[in-house]
XYZ file of C-alpha atoms in Angstrom:
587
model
C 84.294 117.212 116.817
C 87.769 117.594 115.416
C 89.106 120.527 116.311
C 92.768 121.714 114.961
C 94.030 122.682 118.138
C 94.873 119.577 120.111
C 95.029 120.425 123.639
C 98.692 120.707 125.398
C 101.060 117.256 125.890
C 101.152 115.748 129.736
C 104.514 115.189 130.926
C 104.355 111.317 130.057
C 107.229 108.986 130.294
C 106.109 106.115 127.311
C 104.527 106.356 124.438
C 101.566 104.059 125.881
C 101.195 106.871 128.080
C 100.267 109.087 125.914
C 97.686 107.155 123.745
C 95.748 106.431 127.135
C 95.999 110.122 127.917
C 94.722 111.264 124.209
C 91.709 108.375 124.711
C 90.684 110.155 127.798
C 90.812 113.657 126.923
C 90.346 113.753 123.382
C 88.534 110.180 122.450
C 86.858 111.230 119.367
C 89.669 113.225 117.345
C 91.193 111.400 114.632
C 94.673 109.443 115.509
C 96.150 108.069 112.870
C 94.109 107.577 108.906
C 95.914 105.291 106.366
C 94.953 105.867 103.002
C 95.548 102.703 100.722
C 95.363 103.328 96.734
C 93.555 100.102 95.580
C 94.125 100.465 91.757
C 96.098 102.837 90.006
C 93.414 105.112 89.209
C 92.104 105.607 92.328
C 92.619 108.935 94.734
C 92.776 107.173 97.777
C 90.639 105.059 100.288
C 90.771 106.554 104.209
C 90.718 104.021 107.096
C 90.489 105.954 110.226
C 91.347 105.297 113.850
C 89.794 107.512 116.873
C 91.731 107.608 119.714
C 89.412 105.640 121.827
C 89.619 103.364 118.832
C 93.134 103.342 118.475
C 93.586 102.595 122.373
C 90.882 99.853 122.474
C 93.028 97.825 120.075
C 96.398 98.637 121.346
C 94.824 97.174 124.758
C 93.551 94.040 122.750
C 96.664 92.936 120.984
C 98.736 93.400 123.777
C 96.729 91.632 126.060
C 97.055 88.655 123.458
C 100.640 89.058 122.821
C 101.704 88.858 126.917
C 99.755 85.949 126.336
C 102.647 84.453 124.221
C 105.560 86.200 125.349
C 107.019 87.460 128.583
C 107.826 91.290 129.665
C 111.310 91.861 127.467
C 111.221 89.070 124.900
C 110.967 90.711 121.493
C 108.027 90.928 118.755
C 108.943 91.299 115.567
C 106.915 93.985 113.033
C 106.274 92.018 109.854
C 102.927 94.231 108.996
C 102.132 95.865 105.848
C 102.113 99.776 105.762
C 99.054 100.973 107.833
C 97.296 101.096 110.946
C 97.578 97.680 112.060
C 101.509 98.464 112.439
C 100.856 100.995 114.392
C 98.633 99.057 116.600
C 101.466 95.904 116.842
C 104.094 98.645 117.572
C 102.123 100.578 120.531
C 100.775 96.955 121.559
C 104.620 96.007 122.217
C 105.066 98.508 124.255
C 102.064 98.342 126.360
C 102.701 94.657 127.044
C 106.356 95.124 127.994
C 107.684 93.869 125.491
C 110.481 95.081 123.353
C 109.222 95.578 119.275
C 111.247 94.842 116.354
C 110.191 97.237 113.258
C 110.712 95.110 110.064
C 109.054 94.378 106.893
C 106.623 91.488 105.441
C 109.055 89.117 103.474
C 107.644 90.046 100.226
C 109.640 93.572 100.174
C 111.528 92.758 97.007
C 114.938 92.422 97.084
C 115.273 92.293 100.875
C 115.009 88.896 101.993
C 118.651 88.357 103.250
C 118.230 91.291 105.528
C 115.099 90.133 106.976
C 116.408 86.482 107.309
C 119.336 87.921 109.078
C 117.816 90.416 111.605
C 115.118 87.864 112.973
C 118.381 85.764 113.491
C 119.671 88.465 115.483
C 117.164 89.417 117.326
C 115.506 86.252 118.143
C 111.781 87.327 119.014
C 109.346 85.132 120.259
C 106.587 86.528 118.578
C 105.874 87.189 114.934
C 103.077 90.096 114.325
C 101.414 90.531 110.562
C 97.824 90.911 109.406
C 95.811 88.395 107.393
C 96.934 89.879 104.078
C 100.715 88.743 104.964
C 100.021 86.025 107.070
C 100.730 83.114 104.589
C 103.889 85.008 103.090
C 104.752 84.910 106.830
C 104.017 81.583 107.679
C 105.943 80.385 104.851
C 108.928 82.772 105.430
C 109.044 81.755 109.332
C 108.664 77.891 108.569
C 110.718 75.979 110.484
C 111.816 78.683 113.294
C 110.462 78.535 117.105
C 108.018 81.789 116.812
C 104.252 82.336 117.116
C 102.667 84.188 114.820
C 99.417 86.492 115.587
C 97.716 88.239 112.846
C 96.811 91.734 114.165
C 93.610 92.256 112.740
C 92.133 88.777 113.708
C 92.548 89.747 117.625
C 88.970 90.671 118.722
C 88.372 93.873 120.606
C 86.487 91.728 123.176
C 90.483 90.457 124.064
C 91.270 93.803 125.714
C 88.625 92.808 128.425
C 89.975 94.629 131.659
C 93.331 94.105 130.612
C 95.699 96.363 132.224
C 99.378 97.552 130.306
C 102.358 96.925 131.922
C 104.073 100.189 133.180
C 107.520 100.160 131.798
C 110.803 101.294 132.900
C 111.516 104.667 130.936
C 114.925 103.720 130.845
C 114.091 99.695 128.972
C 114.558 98.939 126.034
C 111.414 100.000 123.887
C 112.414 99.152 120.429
C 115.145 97.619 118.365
C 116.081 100.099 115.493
C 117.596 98.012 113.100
C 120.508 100.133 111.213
C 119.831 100.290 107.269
C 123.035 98.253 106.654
C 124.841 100.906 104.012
C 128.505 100.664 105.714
C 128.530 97.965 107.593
C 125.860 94.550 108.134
C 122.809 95.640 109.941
C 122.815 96.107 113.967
C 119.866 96.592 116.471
C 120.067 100.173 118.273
C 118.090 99.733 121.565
C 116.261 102.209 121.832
C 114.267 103.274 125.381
C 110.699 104.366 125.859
C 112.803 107.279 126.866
C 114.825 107.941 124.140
C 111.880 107.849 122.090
C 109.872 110.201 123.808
C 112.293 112.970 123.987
C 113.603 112.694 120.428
C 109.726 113.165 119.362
C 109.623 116.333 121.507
C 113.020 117.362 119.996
C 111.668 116.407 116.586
C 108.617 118.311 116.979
C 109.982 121.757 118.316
C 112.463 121.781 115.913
C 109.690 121.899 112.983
C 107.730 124.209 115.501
C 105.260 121.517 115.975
C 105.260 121.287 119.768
C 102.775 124.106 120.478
C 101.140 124.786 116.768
C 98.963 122.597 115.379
C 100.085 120.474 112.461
C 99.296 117.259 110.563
C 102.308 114.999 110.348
C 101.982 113.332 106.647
C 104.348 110.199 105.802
C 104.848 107.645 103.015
C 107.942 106.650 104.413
C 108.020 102.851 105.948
C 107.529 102.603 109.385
C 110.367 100.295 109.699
C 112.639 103.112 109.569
C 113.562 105.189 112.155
C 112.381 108.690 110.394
C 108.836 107.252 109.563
C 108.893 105.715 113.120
C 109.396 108.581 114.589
C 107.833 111.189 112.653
C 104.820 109.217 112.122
C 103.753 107.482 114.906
C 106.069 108.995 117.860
C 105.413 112.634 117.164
C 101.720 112.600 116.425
C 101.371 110.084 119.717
C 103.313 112.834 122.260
C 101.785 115.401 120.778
C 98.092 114.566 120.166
C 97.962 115.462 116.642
C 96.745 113.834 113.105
C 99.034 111.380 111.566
C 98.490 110.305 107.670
C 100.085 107.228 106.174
C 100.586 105.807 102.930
C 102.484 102.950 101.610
C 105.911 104.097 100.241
C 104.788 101.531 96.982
C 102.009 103.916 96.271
C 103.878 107.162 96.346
C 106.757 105.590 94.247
C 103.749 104.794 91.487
C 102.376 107.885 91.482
C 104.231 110.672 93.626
C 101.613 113.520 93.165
C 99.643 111.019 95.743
C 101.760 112.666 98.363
C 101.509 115.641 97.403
C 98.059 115.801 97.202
C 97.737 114.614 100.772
C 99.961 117.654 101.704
C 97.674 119.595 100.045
C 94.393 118.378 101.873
C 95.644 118.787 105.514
C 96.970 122.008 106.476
C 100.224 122.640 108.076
C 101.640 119.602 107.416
C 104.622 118.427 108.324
C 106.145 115.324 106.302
C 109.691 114.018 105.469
C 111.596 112.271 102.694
C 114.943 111.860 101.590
C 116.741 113.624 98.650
C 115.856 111.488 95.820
C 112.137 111.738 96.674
C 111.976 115.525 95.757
C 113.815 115.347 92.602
C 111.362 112.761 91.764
C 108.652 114.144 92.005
C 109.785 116.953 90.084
C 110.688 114.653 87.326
C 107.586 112.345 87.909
C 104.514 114.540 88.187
C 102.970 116.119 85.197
C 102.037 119.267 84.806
C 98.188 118.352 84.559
C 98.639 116.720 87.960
C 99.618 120.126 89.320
C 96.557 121.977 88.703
C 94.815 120.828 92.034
C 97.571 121.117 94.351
C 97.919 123.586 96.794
C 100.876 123.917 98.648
C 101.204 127.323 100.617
C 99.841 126.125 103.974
C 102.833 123.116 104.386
C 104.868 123.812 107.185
C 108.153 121.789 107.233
C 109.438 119.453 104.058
C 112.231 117.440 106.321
C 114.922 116.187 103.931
C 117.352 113.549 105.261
C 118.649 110.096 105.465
C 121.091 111.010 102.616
C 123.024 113.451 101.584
C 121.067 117.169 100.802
C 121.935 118.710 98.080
C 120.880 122.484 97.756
C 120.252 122.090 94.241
C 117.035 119.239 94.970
C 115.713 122.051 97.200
C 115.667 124.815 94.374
C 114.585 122.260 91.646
C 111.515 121.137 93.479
C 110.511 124.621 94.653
C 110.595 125.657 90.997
C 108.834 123.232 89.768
C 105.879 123.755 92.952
C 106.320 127.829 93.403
C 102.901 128.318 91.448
C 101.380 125.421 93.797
C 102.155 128.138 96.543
C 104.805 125.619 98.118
C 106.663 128.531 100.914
C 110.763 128.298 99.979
C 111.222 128.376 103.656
C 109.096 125.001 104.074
C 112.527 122.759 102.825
C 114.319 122.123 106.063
C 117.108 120.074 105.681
C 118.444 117.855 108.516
C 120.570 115.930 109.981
C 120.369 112.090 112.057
C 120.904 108.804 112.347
C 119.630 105.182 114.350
C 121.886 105.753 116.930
C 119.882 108.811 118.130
C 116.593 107.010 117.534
C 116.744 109.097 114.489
C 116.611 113.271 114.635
C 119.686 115.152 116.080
C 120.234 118.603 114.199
C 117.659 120.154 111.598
C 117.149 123.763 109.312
C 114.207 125.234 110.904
C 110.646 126.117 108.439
C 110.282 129.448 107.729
C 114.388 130.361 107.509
C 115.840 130.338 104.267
C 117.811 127.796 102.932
C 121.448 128.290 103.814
C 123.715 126.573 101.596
C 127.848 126.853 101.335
C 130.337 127.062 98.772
C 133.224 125.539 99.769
C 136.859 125.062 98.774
C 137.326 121.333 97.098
C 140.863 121.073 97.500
C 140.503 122.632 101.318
C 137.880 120.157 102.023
C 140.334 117.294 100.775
C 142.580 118.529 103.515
C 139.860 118.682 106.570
C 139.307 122.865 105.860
C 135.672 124.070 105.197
C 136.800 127.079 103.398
C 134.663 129.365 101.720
C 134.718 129.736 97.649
C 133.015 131.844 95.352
C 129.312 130.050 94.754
C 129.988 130.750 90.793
C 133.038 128.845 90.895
C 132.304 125.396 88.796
C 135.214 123.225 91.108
C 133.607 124.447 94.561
C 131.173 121.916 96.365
C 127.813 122.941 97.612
C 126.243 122.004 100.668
C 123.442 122.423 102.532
C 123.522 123.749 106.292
C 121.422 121.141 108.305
C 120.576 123.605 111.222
C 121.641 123.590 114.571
C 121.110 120.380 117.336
C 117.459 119.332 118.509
C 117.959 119.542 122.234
C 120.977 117.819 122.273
C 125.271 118.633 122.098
C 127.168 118.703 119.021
C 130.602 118.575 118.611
C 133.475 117.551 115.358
C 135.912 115.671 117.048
C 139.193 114.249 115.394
C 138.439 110.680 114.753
C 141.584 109.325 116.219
C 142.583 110.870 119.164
C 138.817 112.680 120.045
C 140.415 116.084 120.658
C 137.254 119.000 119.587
C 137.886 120.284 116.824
C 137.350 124.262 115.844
C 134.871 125.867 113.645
C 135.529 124.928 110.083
C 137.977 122.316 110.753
C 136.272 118.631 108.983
C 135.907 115.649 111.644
C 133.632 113.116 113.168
C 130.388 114.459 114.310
C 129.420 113.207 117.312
C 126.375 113.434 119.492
C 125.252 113.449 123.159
C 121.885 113.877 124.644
C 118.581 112.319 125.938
C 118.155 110.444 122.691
C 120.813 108.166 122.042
C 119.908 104.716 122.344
C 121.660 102.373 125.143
C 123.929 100.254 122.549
C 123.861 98.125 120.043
C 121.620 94.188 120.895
C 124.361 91.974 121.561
C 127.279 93.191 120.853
C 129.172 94.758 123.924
C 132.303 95.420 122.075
C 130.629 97.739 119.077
C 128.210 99.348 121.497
C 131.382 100.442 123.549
C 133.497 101.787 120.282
C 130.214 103.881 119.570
C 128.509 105.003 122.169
C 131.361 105.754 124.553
C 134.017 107.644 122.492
C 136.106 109.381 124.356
C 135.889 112.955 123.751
C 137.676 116.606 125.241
C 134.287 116.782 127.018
C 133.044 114.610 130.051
C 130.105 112.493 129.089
C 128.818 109.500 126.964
C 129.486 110.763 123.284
C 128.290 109.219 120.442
C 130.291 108.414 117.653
C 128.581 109.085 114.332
C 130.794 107.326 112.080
C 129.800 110.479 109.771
C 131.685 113.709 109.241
C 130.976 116.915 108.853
C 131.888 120.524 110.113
C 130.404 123.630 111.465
C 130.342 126.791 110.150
C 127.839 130.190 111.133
C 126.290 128.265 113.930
C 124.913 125.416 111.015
C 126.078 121.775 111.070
C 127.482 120.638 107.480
C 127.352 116.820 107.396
C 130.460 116.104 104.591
C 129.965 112.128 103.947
C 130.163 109.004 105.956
C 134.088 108.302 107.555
C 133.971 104.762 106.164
C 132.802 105.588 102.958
C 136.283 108.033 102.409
C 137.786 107.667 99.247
C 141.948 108.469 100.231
C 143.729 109.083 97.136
C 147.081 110.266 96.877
C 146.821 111.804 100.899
C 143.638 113.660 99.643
C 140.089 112.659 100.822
C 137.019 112.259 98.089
C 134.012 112.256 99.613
C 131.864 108.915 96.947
C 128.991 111.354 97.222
C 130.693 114.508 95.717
C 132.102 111.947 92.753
C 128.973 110.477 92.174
C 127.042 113.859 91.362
C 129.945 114.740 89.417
C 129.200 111.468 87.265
C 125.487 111.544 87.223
C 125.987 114.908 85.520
C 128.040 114.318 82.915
C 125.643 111.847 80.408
C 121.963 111.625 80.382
C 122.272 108.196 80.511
C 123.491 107.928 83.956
C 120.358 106.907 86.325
C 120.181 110.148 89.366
C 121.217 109.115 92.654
C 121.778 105.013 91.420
C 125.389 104.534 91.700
C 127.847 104.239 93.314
C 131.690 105.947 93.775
C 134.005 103.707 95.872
C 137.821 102.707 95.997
C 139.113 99.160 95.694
C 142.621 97.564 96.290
C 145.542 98.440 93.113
C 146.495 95.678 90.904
C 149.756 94.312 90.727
C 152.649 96.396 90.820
C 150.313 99.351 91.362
C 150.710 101.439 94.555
C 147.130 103.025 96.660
C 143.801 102.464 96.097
C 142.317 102.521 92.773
C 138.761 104.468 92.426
C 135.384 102.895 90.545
C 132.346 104.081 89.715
C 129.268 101.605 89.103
C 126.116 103.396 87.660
C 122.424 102.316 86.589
C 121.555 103.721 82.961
C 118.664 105.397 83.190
C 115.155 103.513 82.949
C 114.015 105.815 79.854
C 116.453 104.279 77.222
C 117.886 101.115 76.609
C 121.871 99.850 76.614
C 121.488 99.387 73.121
C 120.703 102.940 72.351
C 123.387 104.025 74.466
C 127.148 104.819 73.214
C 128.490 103.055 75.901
C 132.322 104.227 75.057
C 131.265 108.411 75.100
C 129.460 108.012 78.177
C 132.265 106.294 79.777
C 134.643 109.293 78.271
C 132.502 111.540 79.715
C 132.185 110.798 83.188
C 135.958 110.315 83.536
C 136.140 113.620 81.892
C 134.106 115.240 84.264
C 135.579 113.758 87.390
C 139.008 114.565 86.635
C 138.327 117.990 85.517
C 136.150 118.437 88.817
C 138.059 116.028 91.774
C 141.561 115.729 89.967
C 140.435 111.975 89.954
C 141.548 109.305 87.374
C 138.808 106.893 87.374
C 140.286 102.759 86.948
C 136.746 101.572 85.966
C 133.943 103.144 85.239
C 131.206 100.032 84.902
C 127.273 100.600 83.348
C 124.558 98.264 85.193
C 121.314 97.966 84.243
C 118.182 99.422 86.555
C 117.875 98.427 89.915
C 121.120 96.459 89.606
C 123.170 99.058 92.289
C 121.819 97.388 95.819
C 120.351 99.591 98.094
C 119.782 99.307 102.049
C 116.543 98.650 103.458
C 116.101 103.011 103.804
C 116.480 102.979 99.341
C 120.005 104.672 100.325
C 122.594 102.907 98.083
C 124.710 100.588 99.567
C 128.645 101.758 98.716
C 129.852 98.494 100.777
C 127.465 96.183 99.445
C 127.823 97.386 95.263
C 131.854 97.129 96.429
C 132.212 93.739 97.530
C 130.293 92.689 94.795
C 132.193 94.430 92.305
C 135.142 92.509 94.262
C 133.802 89.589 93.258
C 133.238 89.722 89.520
C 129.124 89.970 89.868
C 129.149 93.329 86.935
C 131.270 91.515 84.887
C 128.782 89.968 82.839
C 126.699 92.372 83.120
C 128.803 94.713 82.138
C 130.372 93.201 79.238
C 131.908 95.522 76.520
C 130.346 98.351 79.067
C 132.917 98.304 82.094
C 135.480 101.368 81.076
C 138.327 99.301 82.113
C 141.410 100.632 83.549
C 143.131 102.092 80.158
């Protein structure tokens, strides 16, 4: 039998702990279910593992990968979405070795990354499944690695195989950083940092002693589907249901249905996924859907903007979809992933706050009807972990309302960044007022009634004039000022002043949307427009205000846009003939 209470979490100390535990206690509840969409009419195939199953072929594979790899060598991830990577990933551990989340090469568009982090990490072992294997074998040609399809290991391999009983404090994982302000670096992350940012993860979204159902479309390469989807559900015992993030970005009501069919569920996705879907899914597609009995909607990995949150409960409140289910939050790879969050069942607390304040490093309060202020969403208060804003020169702690560096300490943040000593100490040892490793975030943000407000990223800071811009404040600004401009594709950013020109000039490089074409598009109003906006809004002049076509802005491997990627390459000419007659020049 199923039942929906799972019985209480054992004090474990790895995630392989914990499956063996669950396939002793519980061996016939359902683990993990992957449910593929075959065709595009179809409303979903379920492949189900037990969690005798599951721990039967975690044994096998691992028992076949120590046979081509030694305890701490790494294994790289190149699975398709499913259960199989969840099998490679928990075989890893089991076997000692240290896993390498990643991506089968044909993810379009992200090649170069892929190429770049098996550089880095050097594993010995390649892990896919027969589907990917030849896309594998031809991507890996050449390179010293063995490759071992998943789903071709026998069960009979787990024979009486025993798992290697890690250190809590090895390395577990490598979380490989999505790569949007700087070139991609592998967080190592322990088997204990992983454990207790699940437990944080799960009593923040009151998960740790209800019973939920987590439900994810977001890859398990990255650290939020990581850890909400396989971590959490492992600790805690409980129902985890996958599909690929292809499927949901076909048809989005997928997910939603899924939310619908297991009760109290508890899923995540960032910003742009919730205005999609209330752009995406028809009205005829909402007459099934029932939505009052979800728990927690996490939103994060991007900015959270208050006005997603009201948009997509509009467009769900006759679904039954609670307003207190949004919960935004707060974290990053360096803390495995979760580190403050809003918690379900609390309403939504959003801030109107002084632009021209905010430029200086002052979260003052403005009147929410006034049209200059910007609006941000409170991302709840720390998961079992310290919090501080800390100036990002000197480190001095910084007082309530005052705009600096966030910066983090607690059981989850990872040991450092793989090989390289000199970053790991810049950003995991800042020196801060308090005693203690501390985190730097690299993003800033302020607190205000007990909430954390996360501002923008630090590198990212557009300085104009002495006054700070924060690209993400400019780029709404832009996106709402033509119909034309593609939501949450572009990107605000300031480049070097031509000659004779003193300070940084400021660009903006936006997709048009998908629905019309550059030829229907007056090219010379919309440009008009959006400088229009932003100077009436940031008291910006815009130099250039360039018009791409779709899926031209590059994104990281997370679908966050990459503001130091789409900058260097506007740096070196690539919009130019793209955007010929289009770019709005510097006049």
């Amino acid at each position: 039998m199923d039942s929906r209470r799972p019985p209480l979490a054992p004090p474990c100390r790895t995630l392989p702990e914990y499956v063996r535990h669950w396939a002793e206690t519980t061996p016939d509840r359902r683990a993990f279910t992957f449910v593929d969409h075959p065709d595009p009419d179809s409303r979903g195939v379920h492949r189900t593992l037990t969690w005798r199953r599951l721990e039967l072929r975690v044994r096998a594979l691992a028992a076949r990968l120590a046979e081509e790899a030694r305890p701490g060598d790494r294994v790289a991830l190149l699975c398709p979405q499913g259960t199989e990577y969840v099998t490679a990933f928990l075989a890893s551990l089991s076997a000692g070795l240290v896993a390498v989340p990643l991506y089968p090469p044909g993810l379009p568009g992200h090649a170069d990354r892929l190429a770049g982090v098996l550089a880095d990490a050097r594993p010995s072992v390649v892990v896919t499944t027969s589907a990917a294997l030849e896309e594998v074998r031809g991507f890996c040609d050449g390179q010293r690695v063995r490759i071992v399809a998943a789903d071709q290991v026998p069960d009979e391999a787990a024979g009486d195989w025993r798992p290697v009983e890690p250190d809590p404090g090895a390395t577990a994982y490598l979380q490989y950083t999505s790569g949007s302000t700087r070139a991609p670096a592998g967080v190592e992350i322990t088997h204990a940092n992983v454990a207790a940012n699940a437990w944080q993860a799960l009593t923040a979204y009151g998960a740790d002693e209800l019973p939920v159902t987590c439900v994810g479309w977001l890859p398990l390469y990255h650290d939020m589907g990581l850890v909400l989807s396989v971590a959490a559900p492992v600790v805690r015992g409980v129902l985890s249901v996958l599909m690929d993030p292809a499927a949901f970005l076909r048809q989005p009501v997928r997910w939603l249905r899924l939310l619908t069919a297991h009760p109290r569920a508890v899923s995540a996705a960032p910003n742009f996924a919730y205005d999609y879907c209330v752009a995406a899914v028809a009205e005829s597609q909402k007459a099934g859907l029932r939505l009052d009995r979800v728990t927690a909607l996490i939103n994060g990995s991007e900015p959270v903007r208050p006005g997603t949150a009201d948009r997509f409960h509009a467009a769900f409140a006759a679904q039954g979809l609670p307003a207190e289910s949004h919960c935004p939050s707060y974290g990053l790879a360096e803390a495995t992933v979760f580190v403050s969050a809003a918690r379900p069942g609390e309403p939504l607390r959003r801030f109107a706050l002084e632009r021209d304040a905010l430029a200086t490093g002052k979260a003052l309060p403005a009147r929410p009807d006034d049209p200059t202020a910007v609006l941000l969403a409170g991302c709840g208060a720390p998961a079992g972990q310290r919090v501080r804003i800390a100036d990002s020169v000197t480190g001095a702690v910084l007082s309530e309302g005052e705009v600096g560096e966030i910066r983090v300490q607690g059981p989850n943040v990872g040991r450092g960044y793989w090989s390289q000593d000199a970053h790991t100490r810049r950003v995991f040892d800042a020196e801060t007022a308090e005693a203690g490793r501390w985190l730097r975030t690299g993003d800033l943000g302020t607190v205000l009634d007990g909430q954390l407000l996360v501002t923008g990223r630090l590198k990212d800071l557009i300085i104009v004039d002495g006054r700070n811009h924060y690209p993400q404040d400019v780029e709404a600004t832009a996106q709402e000022a033509h119909p034309a401009v593609r939501r949450d594709r572009l990107a605000a950013f300031a480049v070097p002043g031509g000659a004779g020109e003193q300070g940084e000039r400021v660009v903006v490089v936006a997709e048009h949307a998908r629905t019309t074409s550059l030829a229907e598009i007056d090219v010379p109003a919309l440009v008009r427009a959006v400088r229009a906006a932003v100077s009436a809004r940031h008291g910006l002049r815009l130099a250039d205000v360039a018009l791409v076509p779709p899926g031209t802005v590059p994104r990281t491997s997370s679908g966050k846009v990459s503001r130091a990627l789409t900058r260097g390459r506007y740096l070196e000419g690539a919009y130019e003939d793209r955007t010929a007659g289009v770019a709005g020049g510097v006049a």
